[in-house]
PDB file of C-alpha atoms in Angstrom:
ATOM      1  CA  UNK A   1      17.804 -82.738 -59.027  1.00 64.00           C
ATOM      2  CA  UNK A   2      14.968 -82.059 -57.338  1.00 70.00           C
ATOM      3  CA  UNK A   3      14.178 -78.348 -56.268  1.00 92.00           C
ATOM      4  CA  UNK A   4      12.428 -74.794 -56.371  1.00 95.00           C
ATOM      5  CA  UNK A   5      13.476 -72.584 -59.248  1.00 95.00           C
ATOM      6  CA  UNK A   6      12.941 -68.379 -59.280  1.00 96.00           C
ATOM      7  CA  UNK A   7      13.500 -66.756 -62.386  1.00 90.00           C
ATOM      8  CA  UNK A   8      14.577 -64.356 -63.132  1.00 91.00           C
ATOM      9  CA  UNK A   9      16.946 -63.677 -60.269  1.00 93.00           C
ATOM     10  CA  UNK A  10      16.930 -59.585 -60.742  1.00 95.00           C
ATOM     11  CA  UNK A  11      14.287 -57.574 -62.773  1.00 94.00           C
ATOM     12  CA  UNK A  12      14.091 -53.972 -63.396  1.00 93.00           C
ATOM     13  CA  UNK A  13      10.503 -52.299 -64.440  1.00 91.00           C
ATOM     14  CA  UNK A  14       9.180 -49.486 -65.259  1.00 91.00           C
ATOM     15  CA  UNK A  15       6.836 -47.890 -62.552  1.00 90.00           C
ATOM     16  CA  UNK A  16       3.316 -48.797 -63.659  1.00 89.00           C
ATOM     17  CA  UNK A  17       4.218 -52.206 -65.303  1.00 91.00           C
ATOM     18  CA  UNK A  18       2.474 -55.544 -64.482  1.00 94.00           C
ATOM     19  CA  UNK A  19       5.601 -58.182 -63.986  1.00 94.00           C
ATOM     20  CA  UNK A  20       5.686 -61.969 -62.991  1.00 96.00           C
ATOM     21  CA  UNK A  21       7.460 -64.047 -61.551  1.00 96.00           C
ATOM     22  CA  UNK A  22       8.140 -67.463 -62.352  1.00 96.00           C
ATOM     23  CA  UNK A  23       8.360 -70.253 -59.396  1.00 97.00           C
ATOM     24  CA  UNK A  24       8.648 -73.779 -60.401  1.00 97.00           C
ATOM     25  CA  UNK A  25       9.053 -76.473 -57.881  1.00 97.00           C
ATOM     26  CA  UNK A  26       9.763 -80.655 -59.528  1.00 96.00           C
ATOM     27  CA  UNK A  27       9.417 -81.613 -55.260  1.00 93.00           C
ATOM     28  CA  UNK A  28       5.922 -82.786 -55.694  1.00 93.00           C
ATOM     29  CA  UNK A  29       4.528 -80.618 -52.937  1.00 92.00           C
ATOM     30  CA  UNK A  30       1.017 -79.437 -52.989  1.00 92.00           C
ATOM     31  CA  UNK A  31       1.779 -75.939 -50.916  1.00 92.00           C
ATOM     32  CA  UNK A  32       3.510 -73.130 -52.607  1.00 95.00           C
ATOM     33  CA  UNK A  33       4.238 -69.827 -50.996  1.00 95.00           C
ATOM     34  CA  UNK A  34       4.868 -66.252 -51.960  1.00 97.00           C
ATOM     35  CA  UNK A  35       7.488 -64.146 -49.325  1.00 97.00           C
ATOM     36  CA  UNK A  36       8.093 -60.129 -49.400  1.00 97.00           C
ATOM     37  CA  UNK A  37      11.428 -59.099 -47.970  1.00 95.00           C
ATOM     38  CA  UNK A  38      12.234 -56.047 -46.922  1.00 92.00           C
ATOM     39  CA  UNK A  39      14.940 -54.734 -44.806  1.00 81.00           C
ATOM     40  CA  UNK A  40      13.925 -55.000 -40.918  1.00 71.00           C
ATOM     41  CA  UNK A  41      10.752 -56.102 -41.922  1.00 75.00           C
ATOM     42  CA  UNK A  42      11.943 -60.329 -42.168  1.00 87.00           C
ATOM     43  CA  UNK A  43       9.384 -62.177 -44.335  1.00 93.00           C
ATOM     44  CA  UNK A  44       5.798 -61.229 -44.947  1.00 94.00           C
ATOM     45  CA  UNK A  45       3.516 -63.859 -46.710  1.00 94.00           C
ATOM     46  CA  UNK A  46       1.737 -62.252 -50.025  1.00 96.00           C
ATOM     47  CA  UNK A  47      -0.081 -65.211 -51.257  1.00 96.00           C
ATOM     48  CA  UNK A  48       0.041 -69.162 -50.090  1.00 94.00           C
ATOM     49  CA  UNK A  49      -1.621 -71.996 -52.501  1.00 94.00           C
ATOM     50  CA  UNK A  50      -2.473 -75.627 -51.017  1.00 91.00           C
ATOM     51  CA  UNK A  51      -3.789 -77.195 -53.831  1.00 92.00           C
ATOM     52  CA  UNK A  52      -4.501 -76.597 -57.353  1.00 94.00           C
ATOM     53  CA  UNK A  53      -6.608 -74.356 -58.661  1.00 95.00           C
ATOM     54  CA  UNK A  54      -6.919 -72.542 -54.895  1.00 94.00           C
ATOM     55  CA  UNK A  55      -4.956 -70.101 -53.160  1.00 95.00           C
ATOM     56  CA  UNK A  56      -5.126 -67.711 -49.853  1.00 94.00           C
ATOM     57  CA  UNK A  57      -4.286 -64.525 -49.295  1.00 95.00           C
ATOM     58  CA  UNK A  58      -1.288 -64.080 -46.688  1.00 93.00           C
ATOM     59  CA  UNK A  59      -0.756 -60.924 -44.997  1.00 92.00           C
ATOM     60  CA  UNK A  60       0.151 -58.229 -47.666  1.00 95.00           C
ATOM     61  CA  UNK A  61      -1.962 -59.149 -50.778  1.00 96.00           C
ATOM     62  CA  UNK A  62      -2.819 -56.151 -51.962  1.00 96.00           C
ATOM     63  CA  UNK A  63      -1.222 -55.179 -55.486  1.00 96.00           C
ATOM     64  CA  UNK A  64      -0.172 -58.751 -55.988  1.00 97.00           C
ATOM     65  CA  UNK A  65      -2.194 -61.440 -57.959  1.00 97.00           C
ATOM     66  CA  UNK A  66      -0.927 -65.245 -58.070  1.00 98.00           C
ATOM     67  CA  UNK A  67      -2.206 -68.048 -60.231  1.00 97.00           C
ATOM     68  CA  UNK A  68      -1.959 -72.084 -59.487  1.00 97.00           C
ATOM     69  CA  UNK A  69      -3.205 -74.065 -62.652  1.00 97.00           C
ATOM     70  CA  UNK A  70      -0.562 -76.892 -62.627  1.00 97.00           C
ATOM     71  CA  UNK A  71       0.896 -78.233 -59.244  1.00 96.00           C
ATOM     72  CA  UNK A  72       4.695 -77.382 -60.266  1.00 97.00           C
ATOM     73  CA  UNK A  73       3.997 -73.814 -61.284  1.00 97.00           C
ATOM     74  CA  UNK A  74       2.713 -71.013 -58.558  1.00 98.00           C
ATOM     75  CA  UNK A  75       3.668 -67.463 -60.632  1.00 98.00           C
ATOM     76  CA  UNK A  76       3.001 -64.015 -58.534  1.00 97.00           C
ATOM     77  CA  UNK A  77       2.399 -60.997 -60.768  1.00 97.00           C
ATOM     78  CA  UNK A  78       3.297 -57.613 -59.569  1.00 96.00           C
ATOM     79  CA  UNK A  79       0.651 -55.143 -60.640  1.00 94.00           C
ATOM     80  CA  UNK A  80       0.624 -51.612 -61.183  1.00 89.00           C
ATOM     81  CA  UNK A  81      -1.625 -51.181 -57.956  1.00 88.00           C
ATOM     82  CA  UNK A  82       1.379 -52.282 -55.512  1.00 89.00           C
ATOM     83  CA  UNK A  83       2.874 -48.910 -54.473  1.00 88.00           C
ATOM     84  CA  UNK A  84       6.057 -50.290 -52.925  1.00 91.00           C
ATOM     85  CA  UNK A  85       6.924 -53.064 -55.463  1.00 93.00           C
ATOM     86  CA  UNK A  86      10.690 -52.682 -55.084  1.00 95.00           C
ATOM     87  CA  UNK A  87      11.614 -55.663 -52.867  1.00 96.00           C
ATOM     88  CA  UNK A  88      13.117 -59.420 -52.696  1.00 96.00           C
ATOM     89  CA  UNK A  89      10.957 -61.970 -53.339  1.00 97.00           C
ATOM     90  CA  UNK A  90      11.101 -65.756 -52.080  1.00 97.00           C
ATOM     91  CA  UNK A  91       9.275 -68.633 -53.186  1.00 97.00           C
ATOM     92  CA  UNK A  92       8.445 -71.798 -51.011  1.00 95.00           C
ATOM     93  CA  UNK A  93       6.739 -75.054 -50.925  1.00 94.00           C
ATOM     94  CA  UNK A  94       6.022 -77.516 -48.608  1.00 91.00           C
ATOM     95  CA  UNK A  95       3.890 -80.624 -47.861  1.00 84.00           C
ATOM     96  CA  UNK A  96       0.654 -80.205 -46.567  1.00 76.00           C
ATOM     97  CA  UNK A  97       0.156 -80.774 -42.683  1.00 66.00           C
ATOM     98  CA  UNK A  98       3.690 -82.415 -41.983  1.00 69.00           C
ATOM     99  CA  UNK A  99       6.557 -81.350 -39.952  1.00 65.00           C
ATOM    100  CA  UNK A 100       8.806 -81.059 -43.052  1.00 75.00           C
ATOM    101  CA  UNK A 101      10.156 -78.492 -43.697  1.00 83.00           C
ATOM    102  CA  UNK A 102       9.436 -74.892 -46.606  1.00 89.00           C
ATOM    103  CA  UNK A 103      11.894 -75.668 -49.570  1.00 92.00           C
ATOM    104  CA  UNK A 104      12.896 -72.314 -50.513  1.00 95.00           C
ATOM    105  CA  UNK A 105      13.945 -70.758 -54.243  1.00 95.00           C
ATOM    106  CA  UNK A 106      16.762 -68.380 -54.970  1.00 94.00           C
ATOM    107  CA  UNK A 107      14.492 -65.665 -54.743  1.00 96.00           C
ATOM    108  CA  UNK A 108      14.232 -62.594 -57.205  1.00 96.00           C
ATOM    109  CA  UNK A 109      15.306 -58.609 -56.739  1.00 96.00           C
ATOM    110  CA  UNK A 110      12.633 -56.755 -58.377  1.00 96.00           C
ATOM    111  CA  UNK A 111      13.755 -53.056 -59.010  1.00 95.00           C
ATOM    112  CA  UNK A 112      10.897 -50.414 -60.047  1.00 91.00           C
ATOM    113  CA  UNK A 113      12.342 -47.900 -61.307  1.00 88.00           C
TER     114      UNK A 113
ATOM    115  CA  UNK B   1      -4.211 -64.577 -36.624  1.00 66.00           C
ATOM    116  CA  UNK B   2      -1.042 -66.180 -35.931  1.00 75.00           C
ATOM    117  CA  UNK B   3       1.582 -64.355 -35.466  1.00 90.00           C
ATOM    118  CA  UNK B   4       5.213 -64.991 -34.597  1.00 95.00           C
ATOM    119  CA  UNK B   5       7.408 -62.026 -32.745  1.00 95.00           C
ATOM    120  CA  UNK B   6      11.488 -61.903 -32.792  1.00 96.00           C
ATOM    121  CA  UNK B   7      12.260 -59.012 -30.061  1.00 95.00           C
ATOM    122  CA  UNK B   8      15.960 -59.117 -30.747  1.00 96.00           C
ATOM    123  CA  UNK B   9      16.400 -57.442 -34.645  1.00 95.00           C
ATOM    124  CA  UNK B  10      20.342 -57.630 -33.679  1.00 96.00           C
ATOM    125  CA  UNK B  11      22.421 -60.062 -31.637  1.00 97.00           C
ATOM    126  CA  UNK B  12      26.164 -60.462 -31.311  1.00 98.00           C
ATOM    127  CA  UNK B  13      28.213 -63.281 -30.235  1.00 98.00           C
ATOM    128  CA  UNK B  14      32.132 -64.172 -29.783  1.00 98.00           C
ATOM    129  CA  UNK B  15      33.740 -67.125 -31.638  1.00 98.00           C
ATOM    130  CA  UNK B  16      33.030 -70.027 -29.564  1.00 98.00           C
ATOM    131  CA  UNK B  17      30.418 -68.380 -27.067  1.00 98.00           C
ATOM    132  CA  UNK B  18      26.879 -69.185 -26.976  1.00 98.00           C
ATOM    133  CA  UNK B  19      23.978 -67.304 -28.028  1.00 98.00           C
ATOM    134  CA  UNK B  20      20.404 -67.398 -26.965  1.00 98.00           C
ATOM    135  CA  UNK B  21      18.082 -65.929 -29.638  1.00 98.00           C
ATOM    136  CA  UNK B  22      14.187 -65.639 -28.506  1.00 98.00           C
ATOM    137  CA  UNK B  23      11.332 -65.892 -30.574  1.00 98.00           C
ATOM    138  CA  UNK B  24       7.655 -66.039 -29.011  1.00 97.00           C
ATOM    139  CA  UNK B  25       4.196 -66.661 -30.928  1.00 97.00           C
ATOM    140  CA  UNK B  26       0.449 -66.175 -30.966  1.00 95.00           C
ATOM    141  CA  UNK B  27      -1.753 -68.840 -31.088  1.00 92.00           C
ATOM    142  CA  UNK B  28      -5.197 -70.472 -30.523  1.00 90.00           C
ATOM    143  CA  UNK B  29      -4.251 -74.008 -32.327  1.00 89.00           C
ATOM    144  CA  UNK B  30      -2.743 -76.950 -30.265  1.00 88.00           C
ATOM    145  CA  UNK B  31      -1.257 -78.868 -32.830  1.00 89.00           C
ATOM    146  CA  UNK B  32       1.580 -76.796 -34.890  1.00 91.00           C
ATOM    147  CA  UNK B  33       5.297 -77.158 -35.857  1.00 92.00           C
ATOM    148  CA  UNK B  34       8.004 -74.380 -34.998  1.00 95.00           C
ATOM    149  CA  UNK B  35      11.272 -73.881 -36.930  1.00 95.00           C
ATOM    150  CA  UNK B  36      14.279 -71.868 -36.866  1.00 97.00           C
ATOM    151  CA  UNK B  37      15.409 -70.594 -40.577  1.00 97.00           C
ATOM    152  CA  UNK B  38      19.042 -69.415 -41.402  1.00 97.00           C
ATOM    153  CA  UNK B  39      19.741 -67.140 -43.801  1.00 95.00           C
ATOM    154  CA  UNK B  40      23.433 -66.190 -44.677  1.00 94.00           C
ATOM    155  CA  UNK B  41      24.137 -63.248 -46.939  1.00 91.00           C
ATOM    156  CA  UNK B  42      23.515 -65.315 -49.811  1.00 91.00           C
ATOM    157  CA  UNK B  43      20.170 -64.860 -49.226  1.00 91.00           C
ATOM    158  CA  UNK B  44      19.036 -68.845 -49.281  1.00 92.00           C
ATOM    159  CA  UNK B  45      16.559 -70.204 -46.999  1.00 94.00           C
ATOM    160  CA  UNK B  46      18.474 -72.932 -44.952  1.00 94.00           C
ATOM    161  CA  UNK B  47      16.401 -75.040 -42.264  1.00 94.00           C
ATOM    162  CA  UNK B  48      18.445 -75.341 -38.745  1.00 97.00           C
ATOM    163  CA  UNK B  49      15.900 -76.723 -36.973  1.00 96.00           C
ATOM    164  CA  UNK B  50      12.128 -78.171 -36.290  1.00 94.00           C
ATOM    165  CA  UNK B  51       9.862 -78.484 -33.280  1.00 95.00           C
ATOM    166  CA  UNK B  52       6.306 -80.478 -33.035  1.00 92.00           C
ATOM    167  CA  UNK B  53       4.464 -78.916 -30.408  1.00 92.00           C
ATOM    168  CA  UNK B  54       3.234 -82.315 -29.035  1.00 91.00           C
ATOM    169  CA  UNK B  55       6.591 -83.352 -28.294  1.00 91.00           C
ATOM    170  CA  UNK B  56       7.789 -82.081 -24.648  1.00 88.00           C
ATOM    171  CA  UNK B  57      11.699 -82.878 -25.469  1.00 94.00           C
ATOM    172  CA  UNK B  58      13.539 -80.023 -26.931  1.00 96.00           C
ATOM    173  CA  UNK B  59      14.491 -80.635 -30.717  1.00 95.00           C
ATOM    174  CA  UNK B  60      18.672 -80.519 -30.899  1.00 96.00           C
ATOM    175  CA  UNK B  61      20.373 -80.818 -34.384  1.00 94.00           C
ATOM    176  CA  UNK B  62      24.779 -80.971 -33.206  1.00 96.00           C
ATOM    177  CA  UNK B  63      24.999 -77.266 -31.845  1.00 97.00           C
ATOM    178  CA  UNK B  64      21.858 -76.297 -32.285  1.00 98.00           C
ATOM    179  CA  UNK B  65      19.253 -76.768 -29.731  1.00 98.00           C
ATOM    180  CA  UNK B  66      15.694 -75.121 -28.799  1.00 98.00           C
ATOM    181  CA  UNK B  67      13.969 -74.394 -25.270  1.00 97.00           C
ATOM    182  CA  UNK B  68      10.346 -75.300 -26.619  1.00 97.00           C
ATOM    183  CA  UNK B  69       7.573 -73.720 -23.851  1.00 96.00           C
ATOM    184  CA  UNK B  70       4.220 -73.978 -24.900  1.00 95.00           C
ATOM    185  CA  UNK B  71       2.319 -72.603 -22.045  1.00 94.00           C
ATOM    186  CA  UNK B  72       4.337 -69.492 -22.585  1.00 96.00           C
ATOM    187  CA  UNK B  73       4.539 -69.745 -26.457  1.00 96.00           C
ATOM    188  CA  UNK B  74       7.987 -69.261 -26.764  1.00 97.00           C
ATOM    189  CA  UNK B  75      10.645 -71.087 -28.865  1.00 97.00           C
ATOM    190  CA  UNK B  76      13.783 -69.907 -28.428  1.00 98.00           C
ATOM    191  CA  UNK B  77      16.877 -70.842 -29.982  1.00 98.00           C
ATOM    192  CA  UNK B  78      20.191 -71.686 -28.837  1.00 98.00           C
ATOM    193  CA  UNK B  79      23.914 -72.175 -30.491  1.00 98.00           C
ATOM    194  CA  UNK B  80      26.733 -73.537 -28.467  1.00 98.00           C
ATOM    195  CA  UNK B  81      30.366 -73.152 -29.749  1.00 98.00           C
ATOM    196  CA  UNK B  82      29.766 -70.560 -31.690  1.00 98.00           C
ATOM    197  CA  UNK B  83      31.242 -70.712 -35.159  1.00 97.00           C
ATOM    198  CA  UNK B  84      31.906 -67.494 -38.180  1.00 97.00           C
ATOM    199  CA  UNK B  85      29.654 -69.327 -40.188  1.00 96.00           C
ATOM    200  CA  UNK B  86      26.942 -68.916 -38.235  1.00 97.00           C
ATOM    201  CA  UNK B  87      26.798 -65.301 -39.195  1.00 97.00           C
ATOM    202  CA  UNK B  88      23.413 -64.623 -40.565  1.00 97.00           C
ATOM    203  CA  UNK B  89      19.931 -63.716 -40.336  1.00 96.00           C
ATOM    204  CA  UNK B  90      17.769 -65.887 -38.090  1.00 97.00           C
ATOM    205  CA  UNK B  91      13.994 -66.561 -38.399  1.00 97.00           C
ATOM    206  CA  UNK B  92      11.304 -67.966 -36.335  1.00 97.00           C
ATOM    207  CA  UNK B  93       8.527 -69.466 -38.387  1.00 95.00           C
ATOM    208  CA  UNK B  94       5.145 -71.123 -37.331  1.00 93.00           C
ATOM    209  CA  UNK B  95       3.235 -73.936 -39.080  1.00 91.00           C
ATOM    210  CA  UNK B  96      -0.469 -75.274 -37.999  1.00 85.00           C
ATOM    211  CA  UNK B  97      -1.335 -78.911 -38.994  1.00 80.00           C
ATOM    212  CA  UNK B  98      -4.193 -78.636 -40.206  1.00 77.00           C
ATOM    213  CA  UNK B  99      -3.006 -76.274 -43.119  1.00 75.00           C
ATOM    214  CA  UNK B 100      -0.774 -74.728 -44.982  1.00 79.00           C
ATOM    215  CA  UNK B 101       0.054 -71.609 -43.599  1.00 85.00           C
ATOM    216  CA  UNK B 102       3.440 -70.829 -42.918  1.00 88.00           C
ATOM    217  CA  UNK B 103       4.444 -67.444 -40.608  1.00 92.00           C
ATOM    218  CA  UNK B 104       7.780 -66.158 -40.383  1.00 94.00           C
ATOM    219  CA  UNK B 105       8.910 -63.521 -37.625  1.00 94.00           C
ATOM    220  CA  UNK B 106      10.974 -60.224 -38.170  1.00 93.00           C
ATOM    221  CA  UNK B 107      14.231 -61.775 -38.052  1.00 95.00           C
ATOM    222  CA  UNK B 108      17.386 -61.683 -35.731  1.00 96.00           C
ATOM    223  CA  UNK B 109      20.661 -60.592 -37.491  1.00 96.00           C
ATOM    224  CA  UNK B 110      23.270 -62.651 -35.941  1.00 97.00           C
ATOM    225  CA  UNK B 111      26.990 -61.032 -35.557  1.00 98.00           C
ATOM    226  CA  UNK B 112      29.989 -63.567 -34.609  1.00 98.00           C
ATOM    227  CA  UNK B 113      32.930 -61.887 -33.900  1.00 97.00           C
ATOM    228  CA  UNK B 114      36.431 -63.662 -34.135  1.00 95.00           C
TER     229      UNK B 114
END
């Protein structure tokens, strides 16, 4: 089956741990995305990738760092720099300059506690 | 920098009824794609429906339909018969062409009341 796959789907921290997140995608897509979701606040884009080996900051990088050395894999590491890292995260990809559609993963509940 | 705006964070409809939620956007591109993301309580990203912004005719998927204006940038979207499992949060998302970017707006929580 072909698909985007979070893991884990809830993680609990320590305040001041670095933590990634896995994202895995088998669609063949060369964009990837990282979402932030807070209540009220709907999706905010962390980090986007359209190709190996290059990403773009989205809107709310800061305290995040994201790595894209194989096309399947896009993982987002929460550092201890991100003072609000509490949220729900969601992981995307897409094809490049079409129409279609963001396939979306499960998404992960980070807890810093 | 794109942006998209959703000026409705709470909308409520009767089973049946039809909703209108609004959605506008900023942008200096001419080519782009809008879509309408659903997201029920499980939390997972479901597509409802796409618009290219060269096409003039309003994108429709069964009761789902969208008043595309481009001059105005807005991309509102409506449901007709209204159904219980429409309950969810909505989202308005932009796309340019040319790239990869993909913006999301704040998100409409939708209410259907039996």
């Amino acid at each position: 089956d072909g698909g985007i796959t979070q893991s884990p789907k809830y993680l609990f921290r320590k305040e001041g741990q670095n933590v990634t997140l896995s994202c895995e995608q088998n669609l063949n897509h060369d964009a990837m995305y990282w979402y932030r979701q807070d209540p009220g606040q709907g999706l905010r884009l962390i980090y986007y990738s359209q190709i190996v080996n290059d990403f773009q900051k989205g809107d709310i990088a800061e305290g995040y760092s994201v790595s894209r050395e194989k096309k399947e894999s896009f993982p987002l590491t929460v550092t201890s720099a991100q003072k609000n890292p509490t949220a729900f995260y969601l992981c995307a990809s897409s094809i490049t300059g079409l129409s279609t559609e963001a396939f979306f993963g499960q998404g992960t509940r980070l807890t810093v506690v | 920098a794109q942006t998209v705006t959703q000026s409705q964070p709470e909308m409520s409809v009767q089973e049946a009824e039809t909703v209108t939620l609004s959605c506008t956007y900023d942008t200096s591109e001419s080519d782009y794609y809008l879509f309408w993301y659903k997201q029920p309580p499980s939390r997972q990203m479901i597509l409802v429906i796409r618009q290219e912004a060269y096409k003039q005719q309003n994108a429709t998927e069964n009761r789902f339909s969208v008043n595309f204006q481009k001059a105005a940038k807005s991309f509102s979207l409506k449901i007709s018969d209204s159904q219980l499992g429409d309950a969810a949060m909505y989202f308005c998302a932009y796309k340019v062409t040319s790239g990869s970017r993909l913006t999301f707006g704040e998100g409409t929580q939708l209410t259907v009341n039996p």
